[in-house]
């Protein structure tokens, strides 16, 4: 955005600014090349593959748009995309509900020891996530705590498998997995709000609840936007968690891509990646439209 | 003349852990005045202001407003409003929303809010910025929003904690004039905290000087300048020559002080005995310079000295004069009368009554 502005400012001027323009372009070449090689060349290759005829093990290099026609007209993919979105949306909302009070507590109620307490929320997540998933099996699995409890209470007769192999399990594991990535941005965000702002609101007559509503929550927008970009959008591509605990109802688009790739159907896998990428870009644009770029760095 | 006391601070002490921030503060604030609390950073002036606002509780002592004990009332139950050093504007809101905040909290009808906000924005001259986001304002404009946000509530006492600290000198001077005008137009009581003595002298009706958690002296600014009660006050307000020595002799109206082999005569004050240590403050502008010893005049200290340095300050010149005991005295002269050069042998003199004897 700033580049466009910079360019238009420069180009609407005369010869004197031509040197400036050349400098501007030359100065930015290394950065462009870096980003190009690291990010856009791989994407271009992937895009090229998505345009080839599906064939096992190798890329056929016979170009066609059939894959796109197939993916974009097939209702199943939209259904799974919708399922993916739903799982991630529910998980993100629950994550915010769980994480925000933690971040608020650390930043406002315990500001002197907040940094150290923050470690306590991060350390448990340092444990290998496969182990944590299996820990959930002890609770949600067929012979797990939840089933045993429900049987002993007489609510169900036989153990149910839906607790562990379902979208519900996917949501729970995503929450467990990503909690610190939600707590930390909100914590940094809330800690950055000067104490005098709260004091001013209190001095002007606001109660704690009114301060939360009128000051703290609106000023949490940068944290929210960080969470959307750090957790929500990347998690749309999650495949490990649903393939381990998703079962039938917890199927996500990432599983599908994984399935095609493991069958060495690179072309369809690549096409589906772009299907998901388009959706992610769409969500990003909508979020930026709602919150504005400046919410990312300014208050 | 007994004056109407709106706010009274009585025997207030404040500890932060084992650190003493305020020591036995007693202060009466008169209705409608602009009182400035002046002191170096760490002197406790902001803490005192925060106690008056209710943002801190005193460890000991009481705060009264119109006779009512408000020591334990939370800030939102007091008829005070604070303008913070950082201004603490709400960055997520427009100028209007910032100023209307306190009124909205009080559930005042929308049309009355609009009327009062318009009125106050007109008063601080930023009406045209009403719908602007506060993050898009200049320093001086933000300042006005902060003051409007507090004033719109018609607080009995407005508290200002170094609100001009972040602004450049030129803008500060403009705002000093504005603030004085505002205070006169609105007519409520203001307590203004600053570390800048020039700011204090410009704004204040009365000044309270704070140092090391103590309120050293409160009074009319002329009184503070002419009759400082402590050495700190003498040195903090304006420039002065502070001479310390032992009392040698005591007469009816004057005392003789021995200051490194030079005798100085200064007014007698109560509580001075022979041999006790006192200080005398003589303002540089009260010291005259002559090239000849003026005929011995009644009631004048006269000393021979040599000019060791001169500093030109525009309308006046400060001479540094070394006396025969090796000490240096500063004397200021209007530039048009400044006819001396460095190394000139001259005489300095001042009336006994121009010295202020300090016994702290």
XYZ file of C-alpha atoms in Angstrom:
659
model
C 0.000 0.000 0.000
C 2.784 2.408 0.925
C 4.620 1.389 -2.231
C 1.696 2.370 -4.421
C 1.447 5.685 -2.685
C 5.211 6.197 -3.000
C 5.143 5.394 -6.685
C 2.234 7.654 -7.543
C 3.795 10.501 -5.632
C 6.986 10.102 -7.569
C 5.631 9.464 -11.038
C 3.413 12.533 -11.179
C 6.513 14.687 -11.077
C 9.147 15.652 -13.622
C 12.751 14.791 -14.537
C 14.225 15.725 -11.195
C 12.196 12.980 -9.656
C 13.211 10.445 -12.287
C 16.453 9.851 -10.419
C 14.451 9.416 -7.257
C 12.260 6.863 -9.015
C 15.240 4.888 -10.271
C 16.779 4.951 -6.812
C 13.512 3.895 -5.331
C 13.192 0.938 -7.690
C 16.846 -0.093 -7.376
C 16.741 0.200 -3.611
C 13.800 -2.124 -3.404
C 15.091 -4.777 -5.813
C 16.896 -6.928 -3.219
C 13.804 -7.046 -1.053
C 11.580 -7.902 -3.982
C 13.934 -10.642 -5.134
C 14.084 -12.135 -1.662
C 10.334 -12.255 -1.287
C 9.955 -13.484 -4.865
C 12.347 -16.429 -4.430
C 11.238 -17.366 -0.955
C 7.500 -17.083 -1.391
C 6.247 -16.490 -4.875
C 8.436 -18.868 -6.891
C 7.218 -21.866 -4.843
C 3.651 -20.675 -5.198
C 4.160 -20.258 -8.952
C 5.494 -23.804 -9.217
C 2.536 -25.081 -7.218
C 0.221 -23.131 -9.480
C 1.874 -24.630 -12.558
C 1.397 -28.108 -11.123
C -2.245 -27.381 -10.404
C -2.685 -26.690 -14.107
C -1.376 -30.066 -15.211
C -3.287 -33.214 -16.012
C -3.478 -35.495 -12.937
C -1.105 -38.446 -13.163
C 0.349 -40.733 -10.551
C 3.830 -40.182 -9.085
C 5.032 -37.647 -11.641
C 3.887 -34.305 -12.930
C 2.595 -34.815 -16.463
C 3.271 -31.219 -17.640
C 0.267 -31.430 -19.930
C -1.592 -28.245 -19.138
C -5.320 -28.128 -18.589
C -7.843 -26.268 -16.479
C -9.838 -29.413 -15.832
C -8.679 -29.592 -12.194
C -10.116 -26.191 -11.450
C -13.360 -26.991 -13.185
C -13.576 -30.164 -11.161
C -12.722 -28.623 -7.789
C -14.793 -25.484 -8.194
C -17.914 -27.277 -9.428
C -17.866 -30.174 -6.988
C -20.253 -29.616 -4.069
C -18.267 -31.949 -1.772
C -15.328 -29.582 -1.679
C -17.527 -26.651 -0.717
C -19.133 -28.783 1.962
C -15.750 -29.680 3.412
C -14.559 -26.082 3.101
C -17.642 -25.002 5.020
C -16.938 -27.675 7.645
C -13.341 -26.474 7.866
C -14.455 -22.893 8.310
C -17.008 -23.863 10.946
C -14.548 -25.890 13.006
C -11.903 -23.174 12.916
C -14.405 -20.380 13.561
C -15.900 -22.134 16.574
C -12.424 -22.982 17.877
C -11.206 -19.413 17.423
C -14.225 -17.911 19.160
C -13.849 -20.328 22.069
C -10.111 -19.624 22.141
C -10.755 -15.907 22.462
C -13.317 -16.513 25.202
C -10.798 -18.641 27.111
C -7.664 -16.614 26.370
C -8.881 -13.044 26.769
C -9.589 -13.271 30.503
C -6.185 -14.905 31.006
C -4.463 -12.134 29.067
C -6.536 -9.507 30.877
C -5.633 -10.978 34.232
C -1.937 -11.146 33.412
C -1.796 -7.639 31.997
C -4.097 -5.757 34.336
C -4.617 -7.617 37.569
C -1.118 -9.037 37.942
C 0.993 -6.649 35.866
C 4.127 -6.941 37.991
C 4.369 -10.702 37.665
C 2.520 -10.979 34.357
C 5.626 -11.747 32.300
C 6.564 -14.646 34.530
C 3.033 -15.974 34.805
C 2.805 -15.868 31.020
C 5.487 -18.569 30.908
C 3.179 -20.829 32.870
C 0.596 -20.632 30.113
C 3.218 -21.376 27.464
C 5.204 -24.205 29.096
C 2.456 -26.886 28.971
C 2.146 -26.334 25.251
C 5.848 -26.975 24.762
C 5.058 -30.674 25.257
C 4.931 -32.596 21.987
C 1.450 -32.216 20.636
C 1.007 -35.882 19.756
C 1.368 -36.662 23.438
C -1.190 -34.019 24.275
C -3.599 -35.459 21.726
C -3.255 -38.873 23.316
C -3.823 -37.274 26.686
C -7.191 -36.147 25.364
C -7.916 -39.744 24.394
C -7.744 -40.615 28.108
C -10.546 -38.151 28.643
C -12.582 -38.370 25.444
C -11.692 -41.841 24.088
C -13.783 -44.985 23.985
C -12.538 -46.107 27.391
C -11.968 -42.592 28.512
C -13.079 -40.625 31.528
C -16.099 -38.993 29.873
C -17.584 -42.281 28.651
C -17.026 -43.953 32.002
C -18.661 -41.054 33.777
C -21.710 -41.065 31.510
C -22.085 -44.853 31.825
C -21.795 -44.764 35.601
C -24.418 -42.040 35.661
C -26.625 -44.250 33.510
C -26.956 -41.670 30.744
C -25.519 -43.998 28.088
C -25.285 -47.790 28.005
C -22.289 -48.358 25.738
C -19.155 -46.213 25.314
C -19.440 -43.713 22.462
C -16.670 -43.004 19.985
C -18.039 -39.627 18.849
C -16.332 -37.745 21.654
C -12.901 -38.537 20.368
C -13.390 -38.928 16.639
C -15.488 -35.922 15.802
C -15.379 -32.204 14.986
C -15.878 -31.639 18.693
C -12.537 -33.292 19.437
C -10.875 -31.297 16.676
C -12.141 -28.058 18.238
C -10.895 -29.071 21.690
C -7.457 -30.068 20.456
C -7.125 -26.894 18.375
C -7.975 -24.844 21.463
C -5.392 -26.696 23.506
C -2.812 -26.365 20.761
C -3.229 -22.675 20.019
C -4.077 -21.165 23.406
C -0.698 -19.429 23.914
C -0.856 -17.939 20.435
C -4.039 -16.194 21.476
C -3.015 -15.273 25.016
C 0.290 -13.689 23.973
C -1.029 -11.189 21.379
C -3.835 -10.083 23.683
C -1.415 -9.852 26.601
C 1.018 -7.656 24.675
C -1.886 -5.620 23.363
C -3.443 -5.041 26.789
C -0.117 -4.365 28.452
C 0.526 -1.637 25.916
C -2.497 0.348 27.100
C -1.136 2.936 29.559
C -2.412 2.782 33.119
C -3.370 6.452 32.976
C -6.028 5.655 30.360
C -7.817 3.451 32.867
C -7.318 5.998 35.612
C -8.733 8.728 33.412
C -11.837 6.652 32.695
C -12.230 5.912 36.395
C -11.722 9.580 37.221
C -14.444 10.492 34.712
C -16.824 8.213 36.533
C -16.699 4.846 34.758
C -17.074 1.612 36.717
C -14.841 -1.397 36.022
C -17.445 -2.949 33.756
C -17.968 0.307 31.867
C -14.208 0.676 31.429
C -14.008 -2.844 30.029
C -16.826 -2.140 27.596
C -15.875 1.338 26.439
C -12.072 1.317 26.683
C -10.443 -2.084 27.057
C -12.426 -4.097 24.541
C -12.297 -1.476 21.748
C -8.552 -1.104 22.343
C -8.113 -4.887 21.997
C -8.633 -4.719 18.238
C -4.926 -5.093 17.389
C -4.813 -8.264 19.499
C -7.922 -9.601 17.808
C -6.525 -8.945 14.356
C -3.240 -10.630 15.317
C -5.196 -13.663 16.466
C -7.102 -13.803 13.204
C -3.871 -13.757 11.216
C -1.780 -15.930 13.532
C -4.381 -18.536 14.481
C -7.582 -18.388 12.492
C -6.258 -18.236 8.938
C -3.297 -20.646 9.331
C -5.544 -23.134 11.119
C -7.809 -23.292 8.064
C -5.013 -25.438 6.551
C -4.712 -27.728 9.600
C -4.546 -31.415 8.711
C -2.728 -33.237 11.507
C -5.306 -32.666 14.218
C -8.364 -33.657 12.139
C -6.586 -36.708 10.743
C -5.797 -37.877 14.276
C -9.054 -37.080 16.056
C -11.429 -35.814 13.383
C -13.249 -38.974 12.410
C -16.040 -38.413 9.874
C -17.513 -35.166 11.158
C -14.173 -33.502 11.802
C -12.945 -33.688 8.219
C -11.098 -30.617 7.054
C -9.812 -29.498 3.671
C -6.257 -30.103 4.844
C -7.050 -33.824 5.180
C -8.237 -33.917 1.635
C -5.103 -32.232 0.334
C -3.031 -34.618 2.425
C -4.957 -37.572 1.005
C -4.356 -36.524 -2.632
C -0.699 -35.818 -1.980
C -0.143 -39.183 -0.292
C -1.753 -40.785 -3.326
C 0.792 -38.793 -5.352
C -1.992 -36.952 -7.114
C -0.037 -33.703 -6.991
C -2.199 -31.853 -9.490
C -5.483 -32.146 -7.583
C -3.686 -31.557 -4.283
C -2.205 -28.358 -5.680
C -5.573 -27.248 -7.037
C -7.210 -27.794 -3.675
C -4.422 -25.753 -2.069
C -5.365 -22.853 -4.296
C -9.023 -23.418 -3.512
C -8.131 -22.983 0.187
C -5.730 -20.125 -0.510
C -8.431 -18.171 -2.324
C -10.724 -18.623 0.634
C -7.993 -17.518 3.080
C -7.303 -14.425 1.005
C -11.015 -13.661 0.936
C -11.230 -13.949 4.726
C -8.120 -11.756 5.121
C -9.577 -9.068 2.900
C -12.862 -9.097 4.774
C -11.067 -8.825 8.116
C -8.896 -5.943 6.942
C -12.004 -4.239 5.558
C -13.676 -4.550 8.939
C -10.770 -3.565 11.173
C -8.479 -1.563 8.905
C -4.746 -2.010 8.402
C -3.861 0.396 11.152
C -5.452 -1.883 13.734
C -2.449 -4.159 13.270
C 0.074 -1.695 14.597
C -1.665 1.422 15.898
C -4.306 2.064 18.452
C -9.394 38.138 55.501
C -10.756 34.677 56.042
C -11.005 32.920 52.726
C -13.444 30.272 51.618
C -11.672 26.897 51.799
C -12.908 24.391 49.200
C -10.346 21.673 49.777
C -8.362 20.837 52.841
C -5.526 18.328 53.193
C -4.818 17.468 56.802
C -1.743 15.670 58.157
C -1.420 13.494 55.092
C 1.374 10.931 54.980
C 2.040 8.502 52.179
C 4.370 5.516 52.196
C 5.179 3.362 49.194
C 6.529 0.316 50.987
C 9.236 1.764 53.184
C 9.704 4.858 51.032
C 8.115 8.013 52.400
C 6.486 9.909 49.543
C 4.650 12.527 51.606
C 5.438 13.792 55.099
C 2.691 15.415 57.099
C 1.142 17.566 54.383
C -1.243 20.322 55.450
C -2.785 22.444 52.755
C -5.831 24.635 52.335
C -7.043 25.434 48.847
C -9.286 28.462 48.409
C -12.372 28.490 46.225
C -11.703 29.861 42.766
C -7.942 30.092 43.049
C -5.271 28.633 40.825
C -2.807 26.941 43.123
C 0.428 25.616 41.676
C 2.327 22.821 43.391
C 5.927 23.324 42.382
C 8.828 21.031 43.090
C 11.536 18.901 41.520
C 10.668 15.424 40.250
C 10.264 12.977 43.087
C 9.212 15.694 45.512
C 5.786 14.129 45.984
C 3.691 16.729 44.178
C 2.055 14.250 41.788
C 1.381 11.854 44.659
C -0.380 14.626 46.555
C -2.478 15.412 43.476
C -3.357 11.733 43.027
C -4.443 11.559 46.666
C -6.705 14.557 46.132
C -8.104 12.865 42.995
C -8.665 9.616 44.873
C -6.303 7.596 42.693
C -4.118 6.928 45.741
C -5.104 6.526 49.377
C -3.055 8.346 52.010
C -1.332 6.138 54.580
C -2.369 8.605 57.274
C -4.367 11.793 57.286
C -7.524 13.163 55.703
C -8.782 15.078 52.708
C -11.852 17.271 53.047
C -13.947 18.895 50.372
C -16.339 21.576 51.559
C -16.000 20.155 55.045
C -16.877 16.608 54.025
C -14.275 13.891 54.586
C -13.578 12.410 51.135
C -10.426 10.462 52.070
C -11.991 7.086 51.300
C -14.181 8.032 48.355
C -13.212 6.518 44.990
C -12.267 8.977 42.231
C -15.647 8.714 40.489
C -17.494 9.757 43.636
C -15.492 12.965 44.076
C -16.156 16.320 42.565
C -12.649 16.494 41.138
C -11.360 15.822 37.672
C -7.824 15.128 36.630
C -5.868 16.140 33.519
C -3.058 13.620 33.270
C 0.551 14.169 32.369
C 0.200 11.812 29.420
C -3.244 13.344 28.793
C -4.620 9.772 28.665
C -7.030 10.536 25.836
C -9.023 7.529 24.685
C -7.318 6.668 21.391
C -10.271 4.704 20.057
C -12.546 7.729 20.142
C -13.132 11.048 18.416
C -12.761 14.417 20.107
C -16.518 14.484 20.702
C -16.585 11.004 22.250
C -13.651 11.821 24.507
C -15.234 14.988 25.792
C -18.691 13.430 26.104
C -17.352 10.351 27.935
C -18.007 11.487 31.502
C -21.432 12.822 30.574
C -22.457 9.589 28.832
C -21.381 7.608 31.897
C -23.620 9.857 33.970
C -26.523 9.008 31.620
C -27.210 12.628 30.773
C -29.688 13.121 27.877
C -28.132 13.243 24.418
C -29.187 16.794 23.568
C -27.775 18.149 26.800
C -24.519 16.275 26.187
C -24.314 17.822 22.719
C -24.960 21.273 24.089
C -22.380 21.010 26.852
C -19.735 19.464 24.591
C -20.250 22.218 22.001
C -20.025 24.857 24.681
C -16.775 23.541 26.132
C -15.175 22.905 22.732
C -15.978 26.490 21.840
C -14.336 27.626 25.049
C -11.110 25.742 24.322
C -11.344 26.752 20.648
C -11.355 23.346 18.968
C -14.995 23.126 17.909
C -14.048 22.411 14.294
C -12.134 19.292 15.383
C -15.178 17.687 16.989
C -15.346 14.628 14.733
C -11.598 14.147 14.370
C -9.956 11.059 15.902
C -7.771 12.141 18.792
C -4.829 10.208 17.330
C -4.905 12.642 14.400
C -4.405 15.784 16.503
C -1.342 17.898 17.240
C 0.126 18.185 20.737
C -1.581 21.471 21.542
C -4.945 20.256 20.244
C -4.719 17.063 22.297
C -4.004 19.233 25.306
C -7.206 21.161 24.737
C -9.237 17.964 24.388
C -7.874 16.668 27.691
C -8.810 19.866 29.494
C -12.242 20.004 27.832
C -12.916 16.391 28.815
C -12.446 17.321 32.471
C -14.006 20.782 32.400
C -17.207 19.585 30.749
C -18.119 17.871 34.023
C -17.945 21.207 35.886
C -15.717 19.762 38.617
C -15.413 21.732 41.819
C -11.668 21.215 41.685
C -9.724 20.650 38.487
C -6.421 18.830 38.937
C -3.681 19.199 36.337
C -0.595 16.986 36.549
C 2.131 18.619 34.437
C -0.188 18.644 31.429
C 2.152 20.777 29.323
C 5.226 18.656 29.982
C 5.447 17.190 26.496
C 5.046 20.425 24.556
C 7.729 22.749 23.209
C 8.449 26.032 24.899
C 6.628 28.289 22.433
C 3.430 26.249 22.579
C 3.649 26.058 26.355
C 3.789 29.826 26.595
C 0.753 30.165 24.333
C -1.138 27.664 26.424
C -0.194 29.431 29.656
C -2.114 32.460 28.438
C -5.005 30.224 27.325
C -5.123 28.398 30.636
C -5.196 31.623 32.619
C -8.045 32.883 30.436
C -9.934 29.598 30.881
C -9.468 29.666 34.625
C -10.776 33.206 34.825
C -13.765 32.470 32.589
C -14.803 29.300 34.362
C -13.963 30.417 37.845
C -13.588 27.027 39.522
C -10.630 25.919 41.593
C -7.523 24.577 39.871
C -4.546 22.758 41.310
C -1.700 22.638 38.815
C 1.416 20.534 39.332
C 4.685 21.443 37.617
C 8.440 21.361 38.071
C 8.900 24.491 35.958
C 9.226 27.597 38.122
C 8.558 29.954 35.236
C 5.308 28.105 34.509
C 4.388 28.331 38.183
C 5.066 32.059 38.354
C 3.097 32.679 35.150
C -0.007 30.733 36.145
C -0.294 30.819 39.876
C -2.278 32.859 42.308
C -0.532 30.993 45.073
C 2.337 28.515 44.919
C 3.095 25.576 47.172
C 6.725 24.495 47.076
C 7.371 20.805 47.580
C 10.654 19.085 48.309
C 11.438 15.587 49.597
C 7.806 14.823 50.327
C 7.311 17.986 52.351
C 5.365 21.109 51.606
C 8.064 23.673 52.332
C 6.050 26.840 51.939
C 2.703 27.933 50.543
C 1.975 31.482 49.661
C 1.501 34.320 47.273
C 4.177 34.197 44.597
C 5.600 37.600 45.637
C 5.852 36.434 49.225
C 7.667 33.305 48.217
C 10.123 35.315 46.157
C 10.681 38.047 48.698
C 10.362 36.111 51.929
C 11.443 32.497 51.339
C 11.040 30.469 54.500
C 13.631 27.837 53.645
C 16.886 27.652 51.727
C 15.214 25.320 49.248
C 12.482 27.826 48.462
C 15.018 30.640 48.142
C 17.029 28.682 45.613
C 14.126 27.085 43.750
C 12.262 30.266 42.923
C 14.437 32.654 41.000
C 18.178 33.030 41.471
C 19.788 33.925 44.714
C 23.046 34.228 46.622
C 22.744 31.957 49.627
C 25.262 32.792 52.328
C 25.591 30.603 55.405
C 27.461 31.487 58.542
C 27.387 31.716 62.314
C 25.675 34.519 64.207
C 28.334 36.706 65.856
C 26.328 39.489 67.409
C 22.683 40.315 67.893
C 21.256 43.834 67.873
C 17.731 45.097 68.143
C 16.882 44.930 64.444
C 19.896 43.257 62.874
C 22.308 40.412 63.377
C 25.941 40.146 62.372
C 26.936 36.949 60.645
C 30.459 35.785 60.171
C 30.794 34.370 56.693
C 34.312 33.112 56.067
C 36.009 36.150 57.652
C 33.538 38.624 56.234
C 30.891 40.178 58.431
C 27.435 40.438 56.970
C 24.576 42.304 58.510
C 21.068 40.942 57.964
C 17.602 41.416 59.487
C 17.044 39.795 62.858
C 14.444 37.063 63.017
C 13.057 35.233 66.014
C 14.737 32.093 67.218
C 18.267 33.271 66.477
C 20.948 32.993 69.153
C 24.575 33.917 69.201
C 26.528 31.076 67.588
C 23.599 29.531 65.756
C 23.936 28.812 62.070
C 21.770 30.816 59.697
C 21.529 31.477 55.971
C 20.990 34.780 54.242
C 19.466 34.988 50.787
C 20.240 38.041 48.681
C 18.730 38.225 45.204
C 21.295 39.212 42.546
C 19.130 42.121 41.387
C 19.268 43.620 44.879
C 23.049 43.899 44.766
C 24.489 47.060 43.241
C 27.922 47.584 41.753
C 30.081 50.720 41.901
C 33.601 51.513 40.863
C 34.235 53.574 44.015
C 33.269 52.833 47.589
C 30.140 54.926 48.026
C 30.327 57.140 51.121
C 29.547 54.920 54.072
C 25.766 54.878 54.059
C 23.609 53.776 56.948
C 22.366 50.242 56.730
C 24.391 48.992 53.774
C 26.761 46.053 53.371
C 29.729 47.092 51.228
C 32.506 44.806 49.972
C 35.421 45.121 47.617
C 35.711 42.504 44.899
C 36.899 41.570 41.448
C 34.695 40.684 38.504
C 35.628 37.163 37.404
C 32.926 36.538 34.826
C 29.987 38.179 33.135
C 26.998 36.585 31.472
C 24.912 38.605 29.075
C 21.255 37.616 29.193
C 19.689 40.155 26.896
C 17.985 42.751 28.992
C 20.374 42.287 31.908
C 23.899 41.177 32.709
C 24.980 38.932 35.559
C 28.404 39.687 37.062
C 30.289 37.111 39.080
C 32.228 38.996 41.743
C 34.944 37.354 43.850
C 35.273 38.819 47.319
C 38.446 38.875 49.387
C 37.407 35.695 51.219
C 37.399 33.860 47.896
C 33.637 33.445 47.629
C 31.757 34.482 44.500
C 28.612 36.623 44.606
C 26.274 37.158 41.670
C 24.904 40.606 40.912
C 22.638 41.522 38.020
C 22.544 44.892 36.352
C 20.371 46.163 33.519
C 22.285 45.902 30.274
C 22.200 49.663 29.701
C 24.025 50.157 33.024
C 26.517 47.342 32.517
C 29.764 49.280 32.207
C 32.220 46.833 33.802
C 34.580 44.219 32.441
C 36.128 41.061 33.728
C 39.089 41.754 36.093
C 37.701 45.175 37.084
C 38.119 45.944 40.773
C 34.737 47.100 42.023
C 32.550 47.420 45.109
C 29.294 45.631 45.685
C 26.674 46.796 48.153
C 23.180 46.048 49.330
C 20.860 47.296 52.056
C 20.709 45.217 55.223
C 16.962 44.859 54.677
C 17.405 43.266 51.239
C 18.849 40.158 52.839
C 16.417 37.480 54.007
C 17.496 35.569 57.086
C 16.594 31.882 56.942
C 16.910 29.611 59.936
C 15.818 26.190 58.670
